[in-house]
């Protein structure tokens, strides 16, 4: 799925994180660091979806949302702080479609983005295929050589990441960003642990060739031998 996404977020670290990760998903992304600039950009080049931070300098996100709604039905996903429950209510009252609490994992955001875009762009459930491996995004189950296997939430997210980017080396930082979120400490061996789980599940028949390979010192890649 593709689409044009406008990010209105003053925190550069988060704006860059979102820009990088959404571009990798083939969305075209623009970013504004404050509300009026965001409104101008939305008017001049209407996006398919807006990611809108509540805490902005000057005009806050609630007000930006309200003004955007006077001229546009574009889906709006608000980003709110954990403690500010009243912002969520105010955001929905101002016409936002959904909200996400910071800090969030990118895949959580991606799921919301897709759900919102699906309201305007209809798509059938997708099945990713690579070699004899399949991943059903509807049932969230894997299948290899006809053998069906279940996946936990994180296993699914990690495998989906590989299936969306076959033959591409994914470095550890990208994997952390995407599956565990930008606030996740990068020192643990959690990726190794989950790759091991996925290998156990995907190498499900005698002599099944390994598909998830280690690229020493960098990360992992889904490819055939
Ligand atoms: Ca902010």
PDB file of C-alpha atoms and ligand atoms in Angstrom:
ATOM      1  CA  UNK A   1       0.000   0.000   0.000  1.00  0.00           C
ATOM      2  CA  UNK A   2       1.261   3.478  -0.682  1.00  0.00           C
ATOM      3  CA  UNK A   3       0.169   6.949   0.260  1.00  0.00           C
ATOM      4  CA  UNK A   4       1.296  10.410   1.119  1.00  0.00           C
ATOM      5  CA  UNK A   5       1.844  11.043   4.813  1.00  0.00           C
ATOM      6  CA  UNK A   6       2.314  14.406   6.483  1.00  0.00           C
ATOM      7  CA  UNK A   7       4.064  14.360   9.865  1.00  0.00           C
ATOM      8  CA  UNK A   8       3.566  17.360  12.155  1.00  0.00           C
ATOM      9  CA  UNK A   9       6.024  16.847  14.994  1.00  0.00           C
ATOM     10  CA  UNK A  10       8.508  19.239  16.585  1.00  0.00           C
ATOM     11  CA  UNK A  11      10.718  16.568  18.151  1.00  0.00           C
ATOM     12  CA  UNK A  12      13.333  16.038  15.498  1.00  0.00           C
ATOM     13  CA  UNK A  13      14.414  12.612  16.734  1.00  0.00           C
ATOM     14  CA  UNK A  14      10.877  11.236  16.378  1.00  0.00           C
ATOM     15  CA  UNK A  15      10.182  13.035  13.096  1.00  0.00           C
ATOM     16  CA  UNK A  16      13.367  11.570  11.576  1.00  0.00           C
ATOM     17  CA  UNK A  17      12.595   8.111  12.933  1.00  0.00           C
ATOM     18  CA  UNK A  18       9.106   8.221  11.383  1.00  0.00           C
ATOM     19  CA  UNK A  19      10.342   9.625   8.108  1.00  0.00           C
ATOM     20  CA  UNK A  20      13.005   6.970   7.713  1.00  0.00           C
ATOM     21  CA  UNK A  21      10.788   4.069   8.671  1.00  0.00           C
ATOM     22  CA  UNK A  22       7.731   5.154   6.653  1.00  0.00           C
ATOM     23  CA  UNK A  23       9.841   5.852   3.561  1.00  0.00           C
ATOM     24  CA  UNK A  24      11.167   2.335   3.812  1.00  0.00           C
ATOM     25  CA  UNK A  25       7.535   1.179   3.618  1.00  0.00           C
ATOM     26  CA  UNK A  26       7.190   3.129   0.351  1.00  0.00           C
ATOM     27  CA  UNK A  27       5.072   5.914   1.718  1.00  0.00           C
ATOM     28  CA  UNK A  28       5.978   9.371   0.559  1.00  0.00           C
ATOM     29  CA  UNK A  29       6.598  11.451   3.626  1.00  0.00           C
ATOM     30  CA  UNK A  30       6.750  15.155   4.388  1.00  0.00           C
ATOM     31  CA  UNK A  31       7.344  16.693   7.782  1.00  0.00           C
ATOM     32  CA  UNK A  32       6.502  19.983   9.436  1.00  0.00           C
ATOM     33  CA  UNK A  33       7.948  21.051  12.799  1.00  0.00           C
ATOM     34  CA  UNK A  34       5.069  23.311  13.779  1.00  0.00           C
ATOM     35  CA  UNK A  35       1.334  23.607  13.341  1.00  0.00           C
ATOM     36  CA  UNK A  36       0.881  26.501  10.931  1.00  0.00           C
ATOM     37  CA  UNK A  37       3.536  25.102   8.629  1.00  0.00           C
ATOM     38  CA  UNK A  38       1.720  21.749   8.732  1.00  0.00           C
ATOM     39  CA  UNK A  39      -1.616  23.366   7.857  1.00  0.00           C
ATOM     40  CA  UNK A  40      -0.006  25.201   4.942  1.00  0.00           C
ATOM     41  CA  UNK A  41       1.564  22.007   3.654  1.00  0.00           C
ATOM     42  CA  UNK A  42      -1.716  20.094   3.996  1.00  0.00           C
ATOM     43  CA  UNK A  43      -3.503  22.799   1.986  1.00  0.00           C
ATOM     44  CA  UNK A  44      -0.871  23.063  -0.782  1.00  0.00           C
ATOM     45  CA  UNK A  45      -0.258  19.341  -1.176  1.00  0.00           C
ATOM     46  CA  UNK A  46      -3.110  17.347   0.400  1.00  0.00           C
ATOM     47  CA  UNK A  47      -1.824  14.199   2.133  1.00  0.00           C
ATOM     48  CA  UNK A  48      -3.600  10.831   2.458  1.00  0.00           C
ATOM     49  CA  UNK A  49      -2.940  10.768   6.185  1.00  0.00           C
ATOM     50  CA  UNK A  50      -1.648  13.113   8.891  1.00  0.00           C
ATOM     51  CA  UNK A  51       0.451  12.097  11.894  1.00  0.00           C
ATOM     52  CA  UNK A  52      -0.058  14.886  14.368  1.00  0.00           C
ATOM     53  CA  UNK A  53       1.769  15.432  17.628  1.00  0.00           C
ATOM     54  CA  UNK A  54      -0.330  17.052  20.371  1.00  0.00           C
ATOM     55  CA  UNK A  55       2.506  18.879  22.125  1.00  0.00           C
ATOM     56  CA  UNK A  56       3.668  21.425  19.575  1.00  0.00           C
ATOM     57  CA  UNK A  57       5.190  24.851  20.177  1.00  0.00           C
ATOM     58  CA  UNK A  58       2.789  27.681  19.359  1.00  0.00           C
ATOM     59  CA  UNK A  59      -0.460  26.233  18.026  1.00  0.00           C
ATOM     60  CA  UNK A  60      -0.954  22.870  19.707  1.00  0.00           C
ATOM     61  CA  UNK A  61      -1.986  19.679  17.949  1.00  0.00           C
ATOM     62  CA  UNK A  62      -5.598  19.855  19.114  1.00  0.00           C
ATOM     63  CA  UNK A  63      -6.021  23.251  17.470  1.00  0.00           C
ATOM     64  CA  UNK A  64      -4.220  22.083  14.316  1.00  0.00           C
ATOM     65  CA  UNK A  65      -6.611  19.129  14.187  1.00  0.00           C
ATOM     66  CA  UNK A  66      -9.659  21.353  14.564  1.00  0.00           C
ATOM     67  CA  UNK A  67      -8.529  23.682  11.787  1.00  0.00           C
ATOM     68  CA  UNK A  68      -7.593  20.811   9.489  1.00  0.00           C
ATOM     69  CA  UNK A  69     -11.063  19.351   9.958  1.00  0.00           C
ATOM     70  CA  UNK A  70     -12.773  22.505   8.749  1.00  0.00           C
ATOM     71  CA  UNK A  71     -11.410  21.897   5.243  1.00  0.00           C
ATOM     72  CA  UNK A  72     -10.463  18.214   5.028  1.00  0.00           C
ATOM     73  CA  UNK A  73     -11.592  14.648   5.802  1.00  0.00           C
ATOM     74  CA  UNK A  74      -8.029  13.332   5.755  1.00  0.00           C
ATOM     75  CA  UNK A  75      -7.409  10.574   8.362  1.00  0.00           C
ATOM     76  CA  UNK A  76      -5.607  12.046  11.380  1.00  0.00           C
ATOM     77  CA  UNK A  77      -3.592   9.944  13.819  1.00  0.00           C
ATOM     78  CA  UNK A  78      -2.631  11.874  16.956  1.00  0.00           C
ATOM     79  CA  UNK A  79       0.539  11.186  18.922  1.00  0.00           C
ATOM     80  CA  UNK A  80      -0.008  11.825  22.613  1.00  0.00           C
ATOM     81  CA  UNK A  81       2.092  11.652  25.759  1.00  0.00           C
ATOM     82  CA  UNK A  82       1.522   8.736  28.105  1.00  0.00           C
ATOM     83  CA  UNK A  83       0.284  10.817  31.031  1.00  0.00           C
ATOM     84  CA  UNK A  84      -2.018  13.151  29.073  1.00  0.00           C
ATOM     85  CA  UNK A  85      -5.269  11.194  28.910  1.00  0.00           C
ATOM     86  CA  UNK A  86      -7.296  14.379  28.473  1.00  0.00           C
ATOM     87  CA  UNK A  87      -5.363  15.099  25.232  1.00  0.00           C
ATOM     88  CA  UNK A  88      -6.686  11.888  23.722  1.00  0.00           C
ATOM     89  CA  UNK A  89     -10.255  12.841  24.452  1.00  0.00           C
ATOM     90  CA  UNK A  90      -9.703  16.403  23.233  1.00  0.00           C
ATOM     91  CA  UNK A  91      -8.020  15.068  20.078  1.00  0.00           C
ATOM     92  CA  UNK A  92     -10.911  12.761  19.253  1.00  0.00           C
ATOM     93  CA  UNK A  93     -13.354  15.590  19.996  1.00  0.00           C
ATOM     94  CA  UNK A  94     -11.403  17.815  17.601  1.00  0.00           C
ATOM     95  CA  UNK A  95     -11.895  15.244  14.839  1.00  0.00           C
ATOM     96  CA  UNK A  96      -8.858  12.957  15.066  1.00  0.00           C
ATOM     97  CA  UNK A  97      -9.520   9.369  13.903  1.00  0.00           C
ATOM     98  CA  UNK A  98      -7.196   7.588  16.277  1.00  0.00           C
ATOM     99  CA  UNK A  99      -4.354   8.228  18.697  1.00  0.00           C
ATOM    100  CA  UNK A 100      -1.139   6.519  19.652  1.00  0.00           C
ATOM    101  CA  UNK A 101       0.607   6.929  22.992  1.00  0.00           C
ATOM    102  CA  UNK A 102       4.320   7.743  23.061  1.00  0.00           C
ATOM    103  CA  UNK A 103       6.618   5.894  23.216  1.00  0.00           C
ATOM    104  CA  UNK A 104       5.394   3.493  20.557  1.00  0.00           C
ATOM    105  CA  UNK A 105       6.950   0.758  18.462  1.00  0.00           C
ATOM    106  CA  UNK A 106       6.963   1.519  14.771  1.00  0.00           C
ATOM    107  CA  UNK A 107       4.980  -1.574  13.863  1.00  0.00           C
ATOM    108  CA  UNK A 108       2.204  -0.439  16.156  1.00  0.00           C
ATOM    109  CA  UNK A 109       2.106   2.874  14.325  1.00  0.00           C
ATOM    110  CA  UNK A 110       2.261   1.138  10.957  1.00  0.00           C
ATOM    111  CA  UNK A 111      -0.733  -1.022  11.856  1.00  0.00           C
ATOM    112  CA  UNK A 112      -2.767   2.115  12.745  1.00  0.00           C
ATOM    113  CA  UNK A 113      -1.637   3.894   9.582  1.00  0.00           C
ATOM    114  CA  UNK A 114      -2.661   0.966   7.435  1.00  0.00           C
ATOM    115  CA  UNK A 115      -6.004   0.626   9.174  1.00  0.00           C
ATOM    116  CA  UNK A 116      -6.746   4.318   8.605  1.00  0.00           C
ATOM    117  CA  UNK A 117      -5.632   4.247   4.979  1.00  0.00           C
ATOM    118  CA  UNK A 118      -7.712   1.133   4.373  1.00  0.00           C
ATOM    119  CA  UNK A 119     -10.830   3.164   5.054  1.00  0.00           C
ATOM    120  CA  UNK A 120     -10.063   5.197   1.969  1.00  0.00           C
ATOM    121  CA  UNK A 121      -8.102   2.659  -0.096  1.00  0.00           C
ATOM    122  CA  UNK A 122      -9.616  -0.819  -0.167  1.00  0.00           C
ATOM    123  CA  UNK A 123      -7.174  -3.709  -0.221  1.00  0.00           C
ATOM    124  CA  UNK A 124      -7.574  -7.448   0.256  1.00  0.00           C
ATOM    125  CA  UNK A 125      -5.660  -9.261   3.022  1.00  0.00           C
ATOM    126  CA  UNK A 126      -2.148  -9.864   1.842  1.00  0.00           C
ATOM    127  CA  UNK A 127      -0.048 -12.992   1.832  1.00  0.00           C
ATOM    128  CA  UNK A 128       3.698 -12.482   1.598  1.00  0.00           C
ATOM    129  CA  UNK A 129       5.631 -15.208  -0.195  1.00  0.00           C
ATOM    130  CA  UNK A 130       9.322 -15.923  -0.284  1.00  0.00           C
ATOM    131  CA  UNK A 131      10.708 -19.228  -1.625  1.00  0.00           C
ATOM    132  CA  UNK A 132       8.391 -21.858  -0.079  1.00  0.00           C
ATOM    133  CA  UNK A 133       7.575 -19.657   2.921  1.00  0.00           C
ATOM    134  CA  UNK A 134       4.262 -17.789   3.230  1.00  0.00           C
ATOM    135  CA  UNK A 135       3.050 -15.293   5.795  1.00  0.00           C
ATOM    136  CA  UNK A 136      -0.647 -14.481   5.997  1.00  0.00           C
ATOM    137  CA  UNK A 137      -1.245 -10.951   7.292  1.00  0.00           C
ATOM    138  CA  UNK A 138      -4.894 -11.758   7.941  1.00  0.00           C
ATOM    139  CA  UNK A 139      -4.511 -14.863  10.133  1.00  0.00           C
ATOM    140  CA  UNK A 140      -0.948 -13.870  11.181  1.00  0.00           C
ATOM    141  CA  UNK A 141       0.176 -17.458  10.625  1.00  0.00           C
ATOM    142  CA  UNK A 142       3.121 -18.753   8.678  1.00  0.00           C
ATOM    143  CA  UNK A 143       3.231 -21.700   6.336  1.00  0.00           C
ATOM    144  CA  UNK A 144       6.146 -23.482   4.810  1.00  0.00           C
ATOM    145  CA  UNK A 145       5.960 -26.404   2.440  1.00  0.00           C
ATOM    146  CA  UNK A 146       2.316 -26.778   3.473  1.00  0.00           C
ATOM    147  CA  UNK A 147       3.120 -26.875   7.196  1.00  0.00           C
ATOM    148  CA  UNK A 148       1.195 -24.231   9.127  1.00  0.00           C
ATOM    149  CA  UNK A 149       2.715 -22.597  12.198  1.00  0.00           C
ATOM    150  CA  UNK A 150       1.550 -20.003  14.727  1.00  0.00           C
ATOM    151  CA  UNK A 151       3.574 -16.957  15.700  1.00  0.00           C
ATOM    152  CA  UNK A 152       3.615 -14.801  18.800  1.00  0.00           C
ATOM    153  CA  UNK A 153       3.038 -11.075  18.269  1.00  0.00           C
ATOM    154  CA  UNK A 154       6.736 -10.161  18.170  1.00  0.00           C
ATOM    155  CA  UNK A 155       7.680 -13.191  16.083  1.00  0.00           C
ATOM    156  CA  UNK A 156       5.028 -12.154  13.587  1.00  0.00           C
ATOM    157  CA  UNK A 157       6.275  -8.570  13.440  1.00  0.00           C
ATOM    158  CA  UNK A 158       9.850  -9.655  12.935  1.00  0.00           C
ATOM    159  CA  UNK A 159       8.978 -12.171  10.237  1.00  0.00           C
ATOM    160  CA  UNK A 160       6.741  -9.652   8.484  1.00  0.00           C
ATOM    161  CA  UNK A 161       9.626  -7.196   8.479  1.00  0.00           C
ATOM    162  CA  UNK A 162      11.841  -9.760   6.751  1.00  0.00           C
ATOM    163  CA  UNK A 163       9.107 -10.764   4.283  1.00  0.00           C
ATOM    164  CA  UNK A 164       8.479  -7.144   3.327  1.00  0.00           C
ATOM    165  CA  UNK A 165      12.169  -6.644   2.592  1.00  0.00           C
ATOM    166  CA  UNK A 166      13.449  -9.884   1.066  1.00  0.00           C
ATOM    167  CA  UNK A 167      17.156 -10.099   0.158  1.00  0.00           C
ATOM    168  CA  UNK A 168      17.771  -6.816   1.941  1.00  0.00           C
ATOM    169  CA  UNK A 169      20.210  -6.780   4.836  1.00  0.00           C
ATOM    170  CA  UNK A 170      18.435  -5.282   7.831  1.00  0.00           C
ATOM    171  CA  UNK A 171      20.785  -3.849  10.381  1.00  0.00           C
ATOM    172  CA  UNK A 172      20.163  -4.275  14.071  1.00  0.00           C
ATOM    173  CA  UNK A 173      19.141  -0.650  14.646  1.00  0.00           C
ATOM    174  CA  UNK A 174      16.482  -0.865  11.962  1.00  0.00           C
ATOM    175  CA  UNK A 175      15.137  -4.081  13.476  1.00  0.00           C
ATOM    176  CA  UNK A 176      15.038  -2.519  16.963  1.00  0.00           C
ATOM    177  CA  UNK A 177      13.276   0.566  15.622  1.00  0.00           C
ATOM    178  CA  UNK A 178      10.733  -1.438  13.739  1.00  0.00           C
ATOM    179  CA  UNK A 179       9.830  -4.214  16.116  1.00  0.00           C
ATOM    180  CA  UNK A 180      10.677  -2.890  19.566  1.00  0.00           C
ATOM    181  CA  UNK A 181      10.514   0.879  19.172  1.00  0.00           C
ATOM    182  CA  UNK A 182      12.959   3.738  19.354  1.00  0.00           C
ATOM    183  CA  UNK A 183      13.069   3.733  23.155  1.00  0.00           C
ATOM    184  CA  UNK A 184      14.169   0.132  23.380  1.00  0.00           C
ATOM    185  CA  UNK A 185      17.687  -0.301  24.809  1.00  0.00           C
ATOM    186  CA  UNK A 186      19.903  -1.573  22.010  1.00  0.00           C
ATOM    187  CA  UNK A 187      22.233  -3.637  24.181  1.00  0.00           C
ATOM    188  CA  UNK A 188      20.205  -6.770  24.739  1.00  0.00           C
ATOM    189  CA  UNK A 189      20.308  -9.945  22.689  1.00  0.00           C
ATOM    190  CA  UNK A 190      16.579  -9.932  22.049  1.00  0.00           C
ATOM    191  CA  UNK A 191      16.968  -9.936  18.265  1.00  0.00           C
ATOM    192  CA  UNK A 192      19.170 -13.048  18.409  1.00  0.00           C
ATOM    193  CA  UNK A 193      16.611 -14.742  20.635  1.00  0.00           C
ATOM    194  CA  UNK A 194      13.733 -13.972  18.275  1.00  0.00           C
ATOM    195  CA  UNK A 195      15.688 -14.925  15.171  1.00  0.00           C
ATOM    196  CA  UNK A 196      16.343 -18.264  16.850  1.00  0.00           C
ATOM    197  CA  UNK A 197      12.607 -18.697  17.485  1.00  0.00           C
ATOM    198  CA  UNK A 198      11.818 -17.868  13.886  1.00  0.00           C
ATOM    199  CA  UNK A 199      14.400 -20.299  12.588  1.00  0.00           C
ATOM    200  CA  UNK A 200      12.914 -23.033  14.744  1.00  0.00           C
ATOM    201  CA  UNK A 201       9.465 -22.318  13.341  1.00  0.00           C
ATOM    202  CA  UNK A 202      10.360 -21.766   9.709  1.00  0.00           C
ATOM    203  CA  UNK A 203      12.792 -24.683   9.435  1.00  0.00           C
ATOM    204  CA  UNK A 204       9.846 -26.946  10.019  1.00  0.00           C
ATOM    205  CA  UNK A 205      10.667 -29.947   7.859  1.00  0.00           C
ATOM    206  CA  UNK A 206      13.639 -32.256   7.447  1.00  0.00           C
ATOM    207  CA  UNK A 207      16.308 -30.498   5.398  1.00  0.00           C
ATOM    208  CA  UNK A 208      14.470 -27.185   5.187  1.00  0.00           C
ATOM    209  CA  UNK A 209      17.045 -24.684   3.911  1.00  0.00           C
ATOM    210  CA  UNK A 210      17.718 -21.752   6.227  1.00  0.00           C
ATOM    211  CA  UNK A 211      16.073 -18.539   5.014  1.00  0.00           C
ATOM    212  CA  UNK A 212      17.007 -16.079   7.787  1.00  0.00           C
ATOM    213  CA  UNK A 213      20.748 -15.586   7.636  1.00  0.00           C
ATOM    214  CA  UNK A 214      23.103 -13.754   9.947  1.00  0.00           C
ATOM    215  CA  UNK A 215      25.224 -11.056   8.362  1.00  0.00           C
ATOM    216  CA  UNK A 216      28.089 -10.860  10.783  1.00  0.00           C
ATOM    217  CA  UNK A 217      28.567  -7.494  12.458  1.00  0.00           C
ATOM    218  CA  UNK A 218      25.551  -5.979  10.693  1.00  0.00           C
ATOM    219  CA  UNK A 219      22.275  -7.805  11.128  1.00  0.00           C
ATOM    220  CA  UNK A 220      20.114 -10.291   9.258  1.00  0.00           C
ATOM    221  CA  UNK A 221      18.760 -10.982   5.809  1.00  0.00           C
ATOM    222  CA  UNK A 222      15.996 -13.136   4.350  1.00  0.00           C
ATOM    223  CA  UNK A 223      17.448 -14.910   1.362  1.00  0.00           C
ATOM    224  CA  UNK A 224      17.956 -18.297  -0.212  1.00  0.00           C
ATOM    225  CA  UNK A 225      21.289 -20.029   0.212  1.00  0.00           C
TER     226      UNK A 225
HETATM  227 CA1  LIG B   1       6.145  17.492  20.627  1.00  0.00          CA
END
